PDB file of C-alpha atoms in Angstrom:
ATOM      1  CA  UNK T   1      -1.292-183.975 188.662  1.00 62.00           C
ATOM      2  CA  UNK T   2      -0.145-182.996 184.956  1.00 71.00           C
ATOM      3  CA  UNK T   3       0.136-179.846 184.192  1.00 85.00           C
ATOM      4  CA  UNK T   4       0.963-180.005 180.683  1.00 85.00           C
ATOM      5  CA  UNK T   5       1.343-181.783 177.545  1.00 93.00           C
ATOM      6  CA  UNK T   6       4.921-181.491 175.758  1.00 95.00           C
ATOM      7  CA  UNK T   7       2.995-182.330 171.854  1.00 95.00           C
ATOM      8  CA  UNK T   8       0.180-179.751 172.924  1.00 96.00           C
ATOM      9  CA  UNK T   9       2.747-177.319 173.559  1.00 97.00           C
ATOM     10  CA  UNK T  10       4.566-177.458 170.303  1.00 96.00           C
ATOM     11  CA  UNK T  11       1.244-177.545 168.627  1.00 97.00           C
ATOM     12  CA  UNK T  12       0.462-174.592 170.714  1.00 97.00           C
ATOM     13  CA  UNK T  13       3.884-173.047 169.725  1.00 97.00           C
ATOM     14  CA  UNK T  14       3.218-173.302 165.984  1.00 97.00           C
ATOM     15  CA  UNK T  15       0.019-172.386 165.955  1.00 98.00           C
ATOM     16  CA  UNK T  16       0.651-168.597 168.183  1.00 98.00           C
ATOM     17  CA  UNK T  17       3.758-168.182 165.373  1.00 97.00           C
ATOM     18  CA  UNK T  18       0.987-168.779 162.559  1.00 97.00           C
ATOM     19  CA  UNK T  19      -1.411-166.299 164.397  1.00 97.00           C
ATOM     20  CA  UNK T  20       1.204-163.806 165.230  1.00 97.00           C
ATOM     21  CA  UNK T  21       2.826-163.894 161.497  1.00 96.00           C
ATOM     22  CA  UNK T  22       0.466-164.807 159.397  1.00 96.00           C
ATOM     23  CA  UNK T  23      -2.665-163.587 161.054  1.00 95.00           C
ATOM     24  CA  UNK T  24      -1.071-160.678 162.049  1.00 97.00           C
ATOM     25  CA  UNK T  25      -2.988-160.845 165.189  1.00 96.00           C
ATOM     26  CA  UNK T  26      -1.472-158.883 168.622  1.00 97.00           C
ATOM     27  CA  UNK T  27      -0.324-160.225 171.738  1.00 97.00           C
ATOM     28  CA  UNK T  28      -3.469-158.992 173.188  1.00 96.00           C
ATOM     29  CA  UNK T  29      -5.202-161.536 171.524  1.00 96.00           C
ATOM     30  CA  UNK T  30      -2.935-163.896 171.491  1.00 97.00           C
ATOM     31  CA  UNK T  31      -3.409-164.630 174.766  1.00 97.00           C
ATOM     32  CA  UNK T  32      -6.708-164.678 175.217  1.00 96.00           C
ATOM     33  CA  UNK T  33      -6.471-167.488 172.752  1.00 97.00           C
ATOM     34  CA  UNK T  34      -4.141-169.358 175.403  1.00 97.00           C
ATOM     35  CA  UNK T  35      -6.384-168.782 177.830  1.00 96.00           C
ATOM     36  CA  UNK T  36      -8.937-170.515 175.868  1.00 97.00           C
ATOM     37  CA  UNK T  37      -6.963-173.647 175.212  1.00 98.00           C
ATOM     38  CA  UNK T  38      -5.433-173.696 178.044  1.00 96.00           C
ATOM     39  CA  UNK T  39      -9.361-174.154 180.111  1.00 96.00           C
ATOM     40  CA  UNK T  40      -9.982-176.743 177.223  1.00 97.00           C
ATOM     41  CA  UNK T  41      -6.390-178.712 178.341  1.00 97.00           C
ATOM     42  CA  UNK T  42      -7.340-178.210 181.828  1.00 95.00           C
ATOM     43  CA  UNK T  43     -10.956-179.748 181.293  1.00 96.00           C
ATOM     44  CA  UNK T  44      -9.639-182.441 179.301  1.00 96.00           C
ATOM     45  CA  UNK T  45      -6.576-183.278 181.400  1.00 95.00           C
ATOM     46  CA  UNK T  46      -4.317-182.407 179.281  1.00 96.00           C
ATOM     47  CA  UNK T  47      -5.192-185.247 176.636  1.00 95.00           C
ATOM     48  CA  UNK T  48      -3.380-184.892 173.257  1.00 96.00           C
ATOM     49  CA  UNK T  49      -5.201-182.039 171.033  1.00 96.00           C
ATOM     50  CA  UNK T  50      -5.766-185.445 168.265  1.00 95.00           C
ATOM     51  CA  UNK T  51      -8.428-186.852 170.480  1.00 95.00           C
ATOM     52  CA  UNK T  52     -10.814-183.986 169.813  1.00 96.00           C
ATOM     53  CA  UNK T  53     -14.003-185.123 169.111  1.00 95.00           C
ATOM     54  CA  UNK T  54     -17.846-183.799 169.393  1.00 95.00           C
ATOM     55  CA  UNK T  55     -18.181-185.521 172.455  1.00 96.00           C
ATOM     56  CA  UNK T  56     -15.587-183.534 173.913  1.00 96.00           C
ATOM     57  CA  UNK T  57     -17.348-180.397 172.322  1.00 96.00           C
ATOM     58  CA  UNK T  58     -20.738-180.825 173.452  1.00 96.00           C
ATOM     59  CA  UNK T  59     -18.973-181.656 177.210  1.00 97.00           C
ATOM     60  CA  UNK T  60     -16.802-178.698 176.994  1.00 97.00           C
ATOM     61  CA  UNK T  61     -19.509-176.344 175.868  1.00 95.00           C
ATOM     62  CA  UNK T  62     -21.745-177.424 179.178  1.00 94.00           C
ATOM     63  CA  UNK T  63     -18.645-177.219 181.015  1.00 96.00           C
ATOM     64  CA  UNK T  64     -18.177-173.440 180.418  1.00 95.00           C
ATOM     65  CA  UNK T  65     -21.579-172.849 180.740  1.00 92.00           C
ATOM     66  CA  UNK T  66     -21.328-174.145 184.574  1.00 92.00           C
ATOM     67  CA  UNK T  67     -18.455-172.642 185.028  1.00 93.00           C
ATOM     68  CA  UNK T  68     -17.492-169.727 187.847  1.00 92.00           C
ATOM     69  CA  UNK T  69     -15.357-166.935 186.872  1.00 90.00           C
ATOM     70  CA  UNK T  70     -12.384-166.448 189.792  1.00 87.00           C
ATOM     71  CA  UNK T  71     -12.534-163.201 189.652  1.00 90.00           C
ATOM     72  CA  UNK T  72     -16.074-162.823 191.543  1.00 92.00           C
ATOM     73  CA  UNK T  73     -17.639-166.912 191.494  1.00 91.00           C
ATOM     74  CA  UNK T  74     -20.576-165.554 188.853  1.00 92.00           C
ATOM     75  CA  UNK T  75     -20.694-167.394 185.959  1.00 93.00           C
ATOM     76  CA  UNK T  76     -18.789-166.973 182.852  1.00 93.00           C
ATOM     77  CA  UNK T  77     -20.343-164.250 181.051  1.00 91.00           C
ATOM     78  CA  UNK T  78     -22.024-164.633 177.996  1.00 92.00           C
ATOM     79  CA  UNK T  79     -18.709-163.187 176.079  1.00 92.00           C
ATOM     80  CA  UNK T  80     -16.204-165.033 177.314  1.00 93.00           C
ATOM     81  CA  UNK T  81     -17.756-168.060 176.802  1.00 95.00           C
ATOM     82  CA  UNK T  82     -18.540-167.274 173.067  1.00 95.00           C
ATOM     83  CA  UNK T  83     -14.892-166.132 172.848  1.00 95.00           C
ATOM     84  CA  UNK T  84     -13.363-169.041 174.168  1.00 97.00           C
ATOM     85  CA  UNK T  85     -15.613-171.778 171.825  1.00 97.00           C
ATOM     86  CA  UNK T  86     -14.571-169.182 168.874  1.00 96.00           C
ATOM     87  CA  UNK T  87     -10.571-169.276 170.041  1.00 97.00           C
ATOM     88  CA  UNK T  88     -11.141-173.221 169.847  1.00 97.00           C
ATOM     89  CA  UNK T  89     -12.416-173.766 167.004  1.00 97.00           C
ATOM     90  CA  UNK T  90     -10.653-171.255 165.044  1.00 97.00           C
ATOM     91  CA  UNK T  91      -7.466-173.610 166.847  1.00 98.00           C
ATOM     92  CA  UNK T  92      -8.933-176.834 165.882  1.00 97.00           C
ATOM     93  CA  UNK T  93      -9.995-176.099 161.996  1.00 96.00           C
ATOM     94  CA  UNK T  94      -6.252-174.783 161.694  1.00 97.00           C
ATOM     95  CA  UNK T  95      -5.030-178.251 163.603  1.00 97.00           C
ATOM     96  CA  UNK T  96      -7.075-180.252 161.229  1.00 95.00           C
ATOM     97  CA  UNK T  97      -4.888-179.169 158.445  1.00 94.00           C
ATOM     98  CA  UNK T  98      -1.546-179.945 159.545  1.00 94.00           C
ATOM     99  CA  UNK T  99       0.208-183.395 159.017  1.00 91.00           C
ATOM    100  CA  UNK T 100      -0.283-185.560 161.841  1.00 89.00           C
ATOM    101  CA  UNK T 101      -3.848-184.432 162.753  1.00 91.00           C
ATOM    102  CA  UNK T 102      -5.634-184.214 159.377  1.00 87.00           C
ATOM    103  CA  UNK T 103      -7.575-187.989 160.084  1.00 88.00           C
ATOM    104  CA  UNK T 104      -8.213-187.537 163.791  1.00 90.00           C
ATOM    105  CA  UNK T 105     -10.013-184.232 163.827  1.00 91.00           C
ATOM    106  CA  UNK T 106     -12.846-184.494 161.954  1.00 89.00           C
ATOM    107  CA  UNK T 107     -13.875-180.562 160.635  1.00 91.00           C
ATOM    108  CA  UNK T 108     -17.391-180.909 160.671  1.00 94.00           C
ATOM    109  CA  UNK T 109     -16.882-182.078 164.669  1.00 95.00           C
ATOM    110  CA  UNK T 110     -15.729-178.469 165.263  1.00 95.00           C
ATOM    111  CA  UNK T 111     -19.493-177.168 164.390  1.00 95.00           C
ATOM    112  CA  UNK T 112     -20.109-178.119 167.853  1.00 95.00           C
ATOM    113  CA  UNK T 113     -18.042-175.441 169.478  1.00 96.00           C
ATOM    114  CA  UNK T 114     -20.486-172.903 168.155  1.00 93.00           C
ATOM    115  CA  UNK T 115     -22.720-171.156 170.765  1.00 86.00           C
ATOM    116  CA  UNK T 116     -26.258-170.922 169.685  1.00 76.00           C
ATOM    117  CA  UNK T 117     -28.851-168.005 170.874  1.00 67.00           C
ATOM    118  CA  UNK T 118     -30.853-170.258 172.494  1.00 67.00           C
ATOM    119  CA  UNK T 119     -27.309-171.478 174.643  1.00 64.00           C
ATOM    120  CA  UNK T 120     -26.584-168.258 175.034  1.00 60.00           C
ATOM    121  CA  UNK T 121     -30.223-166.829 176.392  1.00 61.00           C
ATOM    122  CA  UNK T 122     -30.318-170.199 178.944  1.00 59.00           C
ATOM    123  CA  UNK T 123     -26.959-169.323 180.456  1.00 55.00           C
TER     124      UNK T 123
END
């Protein structure tokens, strides 16, 4: 079973630097933004971050929404599962605008990590 992708985790690498020095943001949150890709790599099997699509999105979303925390098998609250679709797409606008990745990630595909109130009442 694969466990990792070595271009995800350079992309990965860069993008925690940017966060970290740039962003300024803390370790804290840091990695709750690796947890957050890190259940996107594992739903997608690891599959390059460059085949991001809506598809994907839309899956993902439901995904999450289905989704047991392993703490105590309820579902993923209502937070984390908002958090997580922010982390990604916060990830993926940033992705789109390095070289390499600027054709295959279409922006406006990112729209579909949002979380809408009525997604959020239903879960």
């Amino acid at each position: 079973m694969i466990r990792y992708n070595a271009e995800n985790e350079r992309v990965k690498r860069s993008y925690f630097d940017y966060q970290r020095e740039a962003g300024g943001k803390s370790e804290a949150t840091l990695r709750g933004m690796e947890m957050a890709l890190q259940r996107y790599e594992t739903y997608t099997g690891f599959k390059d971050f460059g085949t991001f699509n809506k598809k994907q999105a839309v899956a993902f979303k439901k995904h999450l929404i289905g989704t047991l925390a392993q703490r105590d098998k309820k579902p993923l609250s209502k937070a984390t599962i908002q958090h997580t679709l922010s982390a990604l797409k916060d990830f993926f606008i940033w992705l789109n605008r390095e070289p390499g990745y600027r054709r295959s990630i279409p922006v406006r595909d990112t729209e579909y990590l949002n979380y809408s109130e009525k997604e959020a009442r239903a879960a």
